[in-house]
Every structure is written in structure tokens, then in C-alpha cells.
Short mmCIF file of C-alpha atoms in Angstrom, two decimals:
data_model
loop_
_atom_site.label_atom_id
_atom_site.label_comp_id
_atom_site.label_asym_id
_atom_site.label_seq_id
_atom_site.Cartn_x
_atom_site.Cartn_y
_atom_site.Cartn_z
CA MET A 1 -39.27 -78.46 37.86
CA ASN A 2 -38.51 -74.76 38.30
CA ASP A 3 -36.53 -76.15 41.77
CA ILE A 4 -33.96 -78.40 39.24
CA LEU A 5 -33.69 -75.33 37.13
CA VAL A 6 -31.90 -73.24 40.04
CA GLN A 7 -30.24 -75.77 41.47
CA ASN A 8 -28.66 -76.60 38.50
CA THR A 9 -28.59 -72.38 37.32
CA THR A 10 -26.74 -71.77 40.66
CA ALA A 11 -24.61 -74.59 40.91
CA PHE A 12 -23.09 -73.52 37.37
CA PHE A 13 -22.25 -70.24 38.20
CA GLU A 14 -20.29 -71.15 41.81
CA LYS A 15 -18.81 -74.10 39.54
CA SER A 16 -17.57 -70.87 36.79
CA PHE A 17 -16.46 -68.05 39.22
CA GLY A 18 -15.89 -69.75 42.80
CA SER A 19 -18.65 -68.28 45.00
CA ALA A 20 -22.11 -68.05 45.12
CA PRO A 21 -24.54 -65.79 43.68
CA GLN A 22 -25.90 -62.61 45.23
CA LYS A 23 -29.09 -62.56 42.97
CA VAL A 24 -31.16 -65.25 41.78
CA VAL A 25 -33.99 -64.23 39.27
CA LEU A 26 -37.15 -65.84 37.61
CA SER A 27 -38.55 -64.51 34.23
CA PRO A 28 -41.60 -66.40 33.01
CA GLY A 29 -42.46 -66.81 29.19
CA ARG A 30 -46.17 -66.19 28.47
CA ILE A 31 -49.16 -67.31 26.86
CA ASN A 32 -52.57 -65.19 25.82
CA ILE A 33 -55.79 -66.62 26.46
CA ILE A 34 -57.48 -64.47 23.76
CA GLY A 35 -57.17 -61.05 21.77
CA GLU A 36 -55.14 -61.96 19.14
CA HIS A 37 -53.89 -59.17 16.15
CA ILE A 38 -55.30 -57.42 18.42
CA ASP A 39 -52.65 -55.09 20.21
CA TYR A 40 -51.97 -53.16 17.32
CA ASN A 41 -55.80 -52.44 16.53
CA ASP A 42 -56.60 -50.95 19.63
CA GLY A 43 -58.01 -53.25 21.44
CA TYR A 44 -57.17 -55.68 24.21
CA VAL A 45 -55.06 -58.60 25.05
CA LEU A 46 -55.38 -61.60 27.56
CA PRO A 47 -52.12 -62.48 28.53
CA ALA A 48 -50.52 -64.34 31.41
CA ALA A 49 -47.23 -65.25 32.82
CA ILE A 50 -46.18 -69.24 32.89
CA ASP A 51 -43.80 -71.80 34.86
CA LYS A 52 -42.24 -72.11 31.86
CA VAL A 53 -38.90 -69.68 33.14
CA ILE A 54 -35.55 -68.56 32.49
CA CYS A 55 -33.58 -68.51 35.70
CA PHE A 56 -30.40 -66.06 36.36
CA ALA A 57 -27.58 -66.11 38.85
CA PHE A 58 -25.97 -62.43 39.56
CA ALA A 59 -22.91 -61.12 41.36
CA LYS A 60 -21.18 -58.31 40.94
CA ASN A 61 -17.59 -58.59 39.65
CA ASP A 62 -15.76 -55.71 41.20
CA THR A 63 -14.85 -54.27 37.17
CA LYS A 64 -16.23 -52.15 34.24
CA LYS A 65 -16.57 -55.62 32.27
CA SER A 66 -19.86 -57.88 32.47
CA ARG A 67 -19.57 -61.49 31.74
CA ILE A 68 -22.81 -63.42 30.50
CA VAL A 69 -23.02 -67.23 30.07
CA ALA A 70 -25.72 -69.08 28.23
CA ILE A 71 -25.54 -72.47 29.92
CA ASP A 72 -27.95 -74.04 27.43
CA LEU A 73 -26.34 -72.65 24.89
CA ASN A 74 -22.49 -73.66 26.48
CA GLU A 75 -21.51 -70.01 24.89
CA ASP A 76 -20.18 -66.47 26.71
CA PHE A 77 -19.24 -63.27 25.53
CA GLU A 78 -17.90 -60.60 27.57
CA ILE A 79 -18.87 -56.79 27.58
CA ASP A 80 -16.84 -53.91 28.61
CA LEU A 81 -19.58 -51.67 30.17
CA THR A 82 -17.04 -48.24 29.34
CA GLN A 83 -17.08 -48.55 25.64
CA PRO A 84 -20.21 -48.14 23.36
CA VAL A 85 -22.96 -51.01 22.71
CA THR A 86 -23.26 -52.68 19.29
CA LEU A 87 -24.54 -55.23 17.67
CA SER A 88 -23.08 -58.56 17.46
CA ASP A 89 -22.91 -61.52 14.84
CA VAL A 90 -23.61 -63.50 18.04
CA VAL A 91 -27.70 -63.16 17.28
CA TRP A 92 -28.77 -64.09 21.14
CA THR A 93 -26.08 -61.80 22.75
CA ASN A 94 -27.82 -58.78 21.28
CA TYR A 95 -30.99 -58.85 23.37
CA ILE A 96 -28.53 -58.70 26.68
CA ARG A 97 -26.30 -55.41 24.92
CA GLY A 98 -29.71 -54.12 24.40
CA VAL A 99 -30.50 -54.39 27.99
CA ILE A 100 -27.32 -52.95 28.91
CA LYS A 101 -27.52 -50.01 25.90
CA GLN A 102 -31.39 -49.34 26.94
CA LEU A 103 -30.55 -48.99 30.91
CA GLN A 104 -27.30 -46.82 30.10
CA ASP A 105 -29.13 -44.32 27.73
CA ASN A 106 -31.83 -44.00 30.20
CA GLY A 107 -28.94 -42.80 32.48
CA PHE A 108 -28.38 -45.67 35.18
CA VAL A 109 -25.28 -46.22 36.21
CA PHE A 110 -23.90 -49.41 37.28
CA GLU A 111 -20.83 -51.76 37.22
CA GLY A 112 -19.75 -55.42 36.20
CA PHE A 113 -20.99 -57.94 37.04
CA ASN A 114 -21.24 -61.94 36.08
CA CYS A 115 -24.58 -63.47 35.30
CA VAL A 116 -25.32 -67.54 34.17
CA PHE A 117 -28.59 -68.50 32.81
CA SER A 118 -30.70 -70.97 31.48
CA SER A 119 -34.30 -71.71 30.82
CA ASN A 120 -37.41 -74.52 29.97
CA ILE A 121 -39.06 -71.96 27.33
CA PRO A 122 -38.99 -73.54 24.59
CA VAL A 123 -37.68 -71.23 22.13
CA GLY A 124 -39.55 -70.98 18.59
CA SER A 125 -42.91 -72.11 20.34
CA GLY A 126 -44.18 -68.32 20.68
CA LEU A 127 -43.78 -68.40 24.29
CA SER A 128 -41.79 -65.41 24.38
CA SER A 129 -38.50 -66.18 25.30
CA SER A 130 -36.77 -63.19 24.39
CA ALA A 131 -38.75 -61.26 26.80
CA ALA A 132 -38.34 -63.31 29.94
CA LEU A 133 -34.20 -63.16 28.70
CA GLU A 134 -34.76 -59.15 28.35
CA CYS A 135 -37.09 -58.72 31.57
CA GLY A 136 -35.47 -61.14 33.70
CA MET A 137 -31.70 -59.55 32.73
CA ILE A 138 -33.22 -55.70 33.63
CA PHE A 139 -34.41 -57.05 36.87
CA GLY A 140 -31.47 -58.69 38.12
CA ILE A 141 -29.32 -55.64 37.21
CA ARG A 142 -32.18 -53.78 39.55
CA GLU A 143 -31.87 -55.67 42.51
CA LEU A 144 -27.97 -56.51 42.26
CA PHE A 145 -27.29 -52.40 42.02
CA ASP A 146 -30.39 -51.10 43.56
CA LEU A 147 -31.54 -49.05 40.91
CA LYS A 148 -34.86 -47.26 41.23
CA ILE A 149 -36.86 -48.89 38.07
CA GLU A 150 -40.36 -49.35 37.93
CA LYS A 151 -42.11 -52.52 36.84
CA VAL A 152 -43.96 -50.34 33.57
CA ASP A 153 -40.52 -49.62 33.23
CA ILE A 154 -38.87 -52.74 32.88
CA SER A 155 -41.17 -53.80 30.46
CA LEU A 156 -40.63 -50.80 28.18
CA LEU A 157 -36.84 -51.11 28.41
CA GLY A 158 -37.21 -54.65 27.40
CA GLN A 159 -39.42 -53.73 24.33
CA LYS A 160 -36.75 -51.01 22.98
CA ALA A 161 -33.96 -53.31 23.76
CA GLU A 162 -35.48 -55.72 21.32
CA HIS A 163 -36.54 -53.14 18.74
CA TRP A 164 -32.79 -52.34 19.05
CA VAL A 165 -32.43 -55.26 17.92
CA GLY A 166 -34.42 -55.05 15.11
CA ILE A 167 -37.55 -56.89 16.38
CA ASN A 168 -40.55 -54.18 16.12
CA CYS A 169 -42.35 -56.14 18.76
CA GLY A 170 -45.43 -54.65 21.23
CA ILE A 171 -45.58 -54.57 24.80
CA MET A 172 -47.84 -57.51 25.73
CA ASP A 173 -45.03 -59.79 25.87
CA GLN A 174 -42.88 -58.07 28.16
CA PHE A 175 -45.57 -56.86 30.16
CA SER A 176 -46.91 -59.97 30.74
CA SER A 177 -43.87 -61.25 31.72
CA VAL A 178 -43.05 -58.59 34.24
CA HIS A 179 -46.53 -58.04 35.64
CA GLY A 180 -47.94 -62.16 35.60
CA VAL A 181 -50.12 -63.09 38.83
CA GLU A 182 -50.01 -66.82 39.27
CA ASN A 183 -53.90 -67.83 38.71
CA LYS A 184 -54.50 -64.24 36.97
CA VAL A 185 -54.70 -63.43 33.35
CA ILE A 186 -54.09 -59.32 32.72
CA LYS A 187 -56.74 -57.57 30.54
CA LEU A 188 -54.17 -55.03 29.20
CA ASP A 189 -54.72 -51.80 26.69
CA CYS A 190 -52.12 -51.93 24.39
CA ASN A 191 -51.87 -48.10 23.59
CA THR A 192 -52.24 -46.90 27.45
CA LEU A 193 -50.97 -49.88 29.44
CA ASP A 194 -53.92 -49.94 31.84
CA PHE A 195 -54.68 -52.98 33.17
CA GLU A 196 -56.68 -55.13 35.47
CA TYR A 197 -56.50 -58.43 36.61
CA HIS A 198 -59.22 -61.85 36.33
CA ASN A 199 -59.17 -65.09 37.70
CA ALA A 200 -57.83 -67.94 36.25
CA ASP A 201 -59.20 -70.34 37.96
CA PHE A 202 -59.67 -73.08 35.30
CA LYS A 203 -61.42 -75.54 37.60
CA ASP A 204 -61.44 -79.03 35.67
CA TYR A 205 -59.67 -78.08 33.17
CA SER A 206 -55.79 -77.98 32.40
CA LEU A 207 -54.30 -75.55 29.79
CA MET A 208 -52.27 -77.46 27.47
CA LEU A 209 -50.32 -76.21 23.89
CA PHE A 210 -49.81 -78.23 21.09
CA ASP A 211 -46.45 -77.17 19.05
CA SER A 212 -47.28 -77.93 15.37
CA ASN A 213 -43.60 -77.72 15.23
CA VAL A 214 -43.87 -75.24 11.93
CA LYS A 215 -43.86 -71.71 10.95
CA HIS A 216 -44.19 -70.49 7.19
CA SER A 217 -42.66 -67.75 6.07
CA LEU A 218 -45.59 -65.98 5.17
CA PHE A 219 -45.70 -64.26 8.59
CA THR A 220 -43.82 -60.91 8.16
CA SER A 221 -45.58 -60.23 4.69
CA GLU A 222 -48.93 -60.58 5.31
CA TYR A 223 -48.87 -59.06 8.82
CA ASN A 224 -47.51 -55.88 7.30
CA THR A 225 -50.62 -56.45 4.86
CA ARG A 226 -53.21 -57.28 7.92
CA ARG A 227 -52.04 -53.81 9.46
CA ILE A 228 -52.68 -51.68 6.15
CA GLU A 229 -56.26 -53.37 5.77
CA CYS A 230 -57.48 -53.02 9.06
CA GLU A 231 -56.41 -49.33 8.15
CA GLN A 232 -58.10 -49.08 5.35
CA GLY A 233 -61.11 -50.70 7.00
CA LEU A 234 -61.40 -47.90 10.34
CA ALA A 235 -61.03 -44.80 7.92
CA ILE A 236 -64.19 -46.24 6.16
CA ILE A 237 -65.83 -47.26 9.24
CA LYS A 238 -64.66 -42.84 11.01
CA GLU A 239 -66.20 -41.61 7.25
CA ASN A 240 -69.64 -43.06 8.12
CA PHE A 241 -69.82 -42.79 11.51
CA PRO A 242 -67.63 -39.38 12.83
CA ALA A 243 -68.26 -40.23 16.41
CA ILE A 244 -66.00 -43.76 16.33
CA LYS A 245 -62.72 -43.06 16.94
CA SER A 246 -61.22 -46.52 16.99
CA PHE A 247 -62.21 -50.52 16.42
CA ARG A 248 -63.38 -50.22 20.37
CA ASP A 249 -65.53 -47.85 19.36
CA CYS A 250 -67.41 -49.63 16.85
CA THR A 251 -70.31 -52.44 17.34
CA GLU A 252 -70.94 -55.20 14.73
CA GLU A 253 -73.84 -53.36 13.43
CA GLN A 254 -72.50 -50.60 12.88
CA LEU A 255 -70.26 -52.62 10.71
CA LEU A 256 -72.63 -54.76 9.36
CA SER A 257 -75.07 -51.76 8.16
CA ILE A 258 -72.04 -50.31 6.08
CA GLN A 259 -70.55 -53.86 4.39
CA ASP A 260 -71.54 -52.85 1.07
CA LYS A 261 -68.80 -50.14 1.41
CA ILE A 262 -65.90 -51.93 2.17
CA SER A 263 -64.22 -54.33 -0.18
CA PRO A 264 -65.08 -58.15 0.59
CA THR A 265 -61.23 -58.69 1.79
CA VAL A 266 -60.93 -55.78 3.83
CA PHE A 267 -64.52 -56.13 5.78
CA LYS A 268 -63.56 -59.81 6.38
CA ARG A 269 -60.91 -58.37 8.12
CA VAL A 270 -62.17 -56.15 10.48
CA HIS A 271 -65.12 -58.16 10.91
CA TYR A 272 -62.85 -60.15 12.64
CA VAL A 273 -61.24 -57.57 15.03
CA VAL A 274 -64.53 -56.21 15.99
CA LYS A 275 -65.62 -59.18 17.18
CA GLU A 276 -62.51 -60.34 18.92
CA ILE A 277 -62.75 -57.12 20.90
CA ASN A 278 -65.85 -58.16 22.18
CA ARG A 279 -64.86 -61.35 22.55
CA VAL A 280 -62.08 -60.75 25.55
CA ILE A 281 -64.39 -58.87 27.29
CA LYS A 282 -66.73 -61.50 27.49
CA ALA A 283 -63.71 -63.88 28.18
CA CYS A 284 -63.41 -61.62 31.42
CA GLU A 285 -66.73 -62.44 32.32
CA ALA A 286 -66.25 -65.85 31.60
CA LEU A 287 -63.82 -66.62 33.76
CA ASP A 288 -65.10 -63.55 36.53
CA ASN A 289 -67.99 -66.35 36.34
CA GLY A 290 -66.25 -69.16 36.46
CA ASN A 291 -67.83 -70.31 33.14
CA ILE A 292 -65.11 -72.26 31.86
CA GLU A 293 -67.44 -73.70 29.03
CA LEU A 294 -67.86 -70.51 27.76
CA LEU A 295 -64.39 -69.54 27.54
CA GLY A 296 -63.48 -72.66 25.48
CA GLN A 297 -66.56 -71.83 22.86
CA LEU A 298 -65.03 -68.13 22.26
CA LEU A 299 -61.73 -70.08 21.86
CA PHE A 300 -63.33 -71.86 18.98
CA GLU A 301 -64.83 -69.10 17.73
CA THR A 302 -61.15 -66.64 17.70
CA HIS A 303 -59.88 -69.70 15.85
CA TYR A 304 -62.78 -69.59 13.51
CA GLY A 305 -62.21 -65.76 12.53
CA LEU A 306 -58.48 -66.15 12.55
CA SER A 307 -58.45 -68.42 10.03
CA GLN A 308 -61.55 -67.89 7.94
CA GLU A 309 -61.97 -64.05 8.41
CA TYR A 310 -57.96 -63.06 9.24
CA GLU A 311 -56.64 -65.69 6.88
CA VAL A 312 -53.65 -66.14 9.23
CA SER A 313 -53.93 -70.12 9.80
CA CYS A 314 -52.39 -72.78 8.22
CA ALA A 315 -53.44 -76.42 7.64
CA GLU A 316 -51.72 -77.77 10.33
CA LEU A 317 -53.54 -75.54 12.42
CA ASP A 318 -56.76 -75.87 11.48
CA MET A 319 -56.15 -79.62 11.52
CA LEU A 320 -55.10 -79.37 14.88
CA VAL A 321 -58.43 -77.13 15.64
CA ASP A 322 -61.05 -79.01 13.92
CA ASN A 323 -59.90 -82.31 15.68
CA ALA A 324 -59.94 -80.67 18.69
CA LYS A 325 -63.47 -79.59 18.23
CA ALA A 326 -64.41 -82.85 17.41
CA ASP A 327 -63.11 -84.52 20.81
CA ASP A 328 -65.34 -84.14 24.16
CA ALA A 329 -62.03 -83.87 26.22
CA ILE A 330 -61.49 -80.86 24.59
CA ILE A 331 -63.76 -77.77 25.03
CA GLY A 332 -61.55 -74.88 23.47
CA SER A 333 -59.12 -74.45 20.70
CA ARG A 334 -57.61 -71.86 18.82
CA LEU A 335 -54.27 -70.86 17.50
CA MET A 336 -52.05 -68.94 19.32
CA GLY A 337 -49.54 -65.81 18.33
CA GLY A 338 -49.01 -64.04 15.47
CA GLY A 339 -50.30 -67.45 12.81
CA PHE A 340 -49.16 -69.64 10.06
CA GLY A 341 -47.86 -71.96 12.12
CA GLY A 342 -46.68 -72.32 15.85
CA CYS A 343 -48.92 -73.61 18.98
CA THR A 344 -52.66 -74.16 19.73
CA ILE A 345 -53.87 -73.38 23.40
CA ASN A 346 -56.32 -75.49 24.59
CA LEU A 347 -58.60 -76.39 27.52
CA ILE A 348 -58.88 -79.94 28.09
CA LYS A 349 -60.86 -81.75 30.76
CA LYS A 350 -58.39 -82.96 33.60
CA GLY A 351 -57.61 -86.81 33.46
CA HIS A 352 -57.79 -87.06 29.59
CA GLU A 353 -54.34 -85.44 29.02
CA ASN A 354 -52.53 -88.51 28.30
CA GLU A 355 -55.43 -89.65 25.98
CA VAL A 356 -55.36 -86.55 23.87
CA LYS A 357 -51.48 -86.46 23.43
CA SER A 358 -51.66 -89.81 22.34
CA LYS A 359 -54.22 -89.31 19.81
CA PHE A 360 -53.41 -85.75 18.56
CA SER A 361 -49.82 -87.00 18.19
CA ASN A 362 -50.47 -90.38 16.15
CA LEU A 363 -53.36 -88.08 14.02
CA TYR A 364 -50.74 -85.15 13.32
CA LEU A 365 -48.03 -87.66 12.30
CA ASP A 366 -49.97 -89.97 10.12
CA THR A 367 -51.37 -86.42 8.27
CA PHE A 368 -48.44 -84.60 8.06
CA GLY A 369 -45.55 -86.66 9.36
CA ILE A 370 -44.27 -83.84 11.72
CA GLU A 371 -43.95 -84.88 15.54
CA LEU A 372 -46.47 -82.54 17.71
CA LYS A 373 -44.87 -81.39 20.85
CA PHE A 374 -47.11 -80.69 24.01
CA TYR A 375 -46.51 -78.38 27.30
CA ASP A 376 -48.54 -78.21 30.12
CA VAL A 377 -48.79 -74.83 31.60
CA LYS A 378 -49.95 -72.98 34.17
CA ILE A 379 -50.78 -69.62 35.45
CA SER A 380 -47.93 -68.06 37.38
CA ASN A 381 -46.37 -65.21 38.89
CA GLY A 382 -43.93 -62.64 36.98
CA THR A 383 -40.26 -61.78 37.11
CA THR A 384 -39.64 -62.41 40.60
CA LEU A 385 -36.25 -62.45 42.94
CA LEU A 386 -35.59 -65.87 44.76
#
């Protein structure tokens, strides 16, 4: 699939600029196996790069201007590198403007270039196409002009570019897009950026995303509320256990012992957080031991916590996971991402993929009148030069 994308992108570059590109870069989207809403609660996440990518073709143009073409949108823009970088009304261009601004603000010197890009990452599906765009652009400029930028700094520059656009994202998306390794997941501490790889051989099971095709508007307000509730809960935990510095130091037993001192709503939130941090650790052990059935059970447990305790699910996602739990071909399922819509991530017995797609497509359409989309994904390498 990516071979065709590469061929089409390089051919488009040649047609547009009359010569072959000097550099071709692939930058992937990402999934998160487990560890949802834990990045801002001092826990761990378990993301991986996937085989859905943006392909970029680059060449120097020996001017002070850069021209960038978005093939899929049939749009392009030009930016003068000698002028201050400002936001545009054309939203997609801002991610690239943000990258150029961050590179310049951090002292990196480069000349004009031409770039075309095309993607097979489904937009709006929670697979972090914006992080792939930022990191692929930085990586390509680095390679084209021989800039000295470490992998971790590509991630951080990409995150800063997204902040400049106005989206206050964490580091997980950019980090996993850059640091991905085929058949490995990344256990990442989002505070320290310490990380380690764990095997992701799913053996007799396939990874499949069910895209609910809905995105409820609750997300932003509820996200902010959850952060406040967790801060309130942590403050009470620290009052009662002065040695505890963060949620990762707190056991479920300690939390249960002070349940009567915490409001029911806040207790539910922090109970989910403490258990989810522990589930990430268990998930790593399950992967290391090849116990994919246990991993599947942990996914179901996470969804229960997200739905009933953290309360960031919705009827569509709950229906998909409830039916997955009742299906012998599916050993694990949960909502993936912030919630209130988006995708579920599912572990499905190999050989049963088509029957699952048919069954769930019909069920979902009958229940909600909405088409369900499916994405088969494999864990792949991070941003790379072809």
C-alpha cells in the first residue's frame, strides 16, 4: 500500500517541478495500546507507530522561498523564509508554518525547498495525522539541509509547532511517530521522556480499529473538568499519605482506605487513573510473555474504567465494545483516544476479520444509522528516509 503512495507522490513531484526529489520521507500515524488519559496524570502510555503514513518528497530550490503542495487537498502555498511566520486562515498550512517557525526560532538555518506530500492516514480518526505531518516535515528539512537535530528534538519541535497552531497536545503523538519501531510498542513516561520498547507480537491476533464516525462536542470542556478533578483527588491523597508524590506512587489499597474523604465523582476519576497506570505495567508484562489473551482482558477493563469511572465514552463506543465482549472472535476492545467518539481498538482472531467487519457494520448501521469504518493496522517504523 505504501509503495503505491510513494510512487504517486514522487511522480507528482517530478510532474510539478520537472525533476526527481532529492529526499523522500515516510512519517506514520500512531495508535495507543493502553494508558488513556494518563499522560497528564503522571503515568505511562503505550503507543506505537503504524503502517498508515504521510509520504513527503523534497528538493532544494536555491531560493529563499518554499513551495509546499498537499496532493490530497489539491492545494498549495508558498512561504518566504526571510519574512516573519504568521498564522493563516488556511488551517492545514499552519502546521507547516509552525514547523518552519520552530526551526528558525531554535537557530536552524536552511534555504528554500519544494515539497509535495500525500497521506493514507484517515483524517479525523484519532491516528495523529497532524503529528505525522509535523515530524515528517522537520525530518525532511533536517535531511535536506544536513541539520543536526536529535530524534527527541524532532518530537519536541513538532509538539511546539502544534501548540503554536493552537492545539495544546501532549508529547505522545509526536514521540511515537518519530521513535516507532516495527513490532515494538513504546512505554513512554510523558514527563521525563524516558522510554523503553516492548515486543508487540500479537501472534494469532490482528489489530483492527473500528471508526465510530462520530465526534461529540463534549470533549474539550469535559477534558478540562477531568484534569481539575484529578488534581483535586491527588491533593487529598497527598494530605493523607505525605510520601506520595504522584498517582504512580499510590496503590489501590491506599486510595480505597480514604474513599470516604473524597467526593464520589472525584473518587471515580482517580480510581480509574491509579488502576490504569497499573494496567500499563501489566500490559507490558503480558506482551513480554506473549500473553495476548491477558492484554485483551486489560483492554476490556480499561474501557470499563473509561466508560463508567472516567466517563468519557458515549453510546456508540459502548455499543461497539459491549458487542465485542460478546463475540468469540474478539479478545479485547476499548475506546482509543480522548473519548466521546473516534475509534475503538480491537484484538481479533486471525481469519475472522471479514466476518467481524460484516457483523459489526450491520449492527452499527441498524442501531445508529451510521456507517462504521474499519482500519487494519500493523505496528511499524517511525519517521524514516527512503
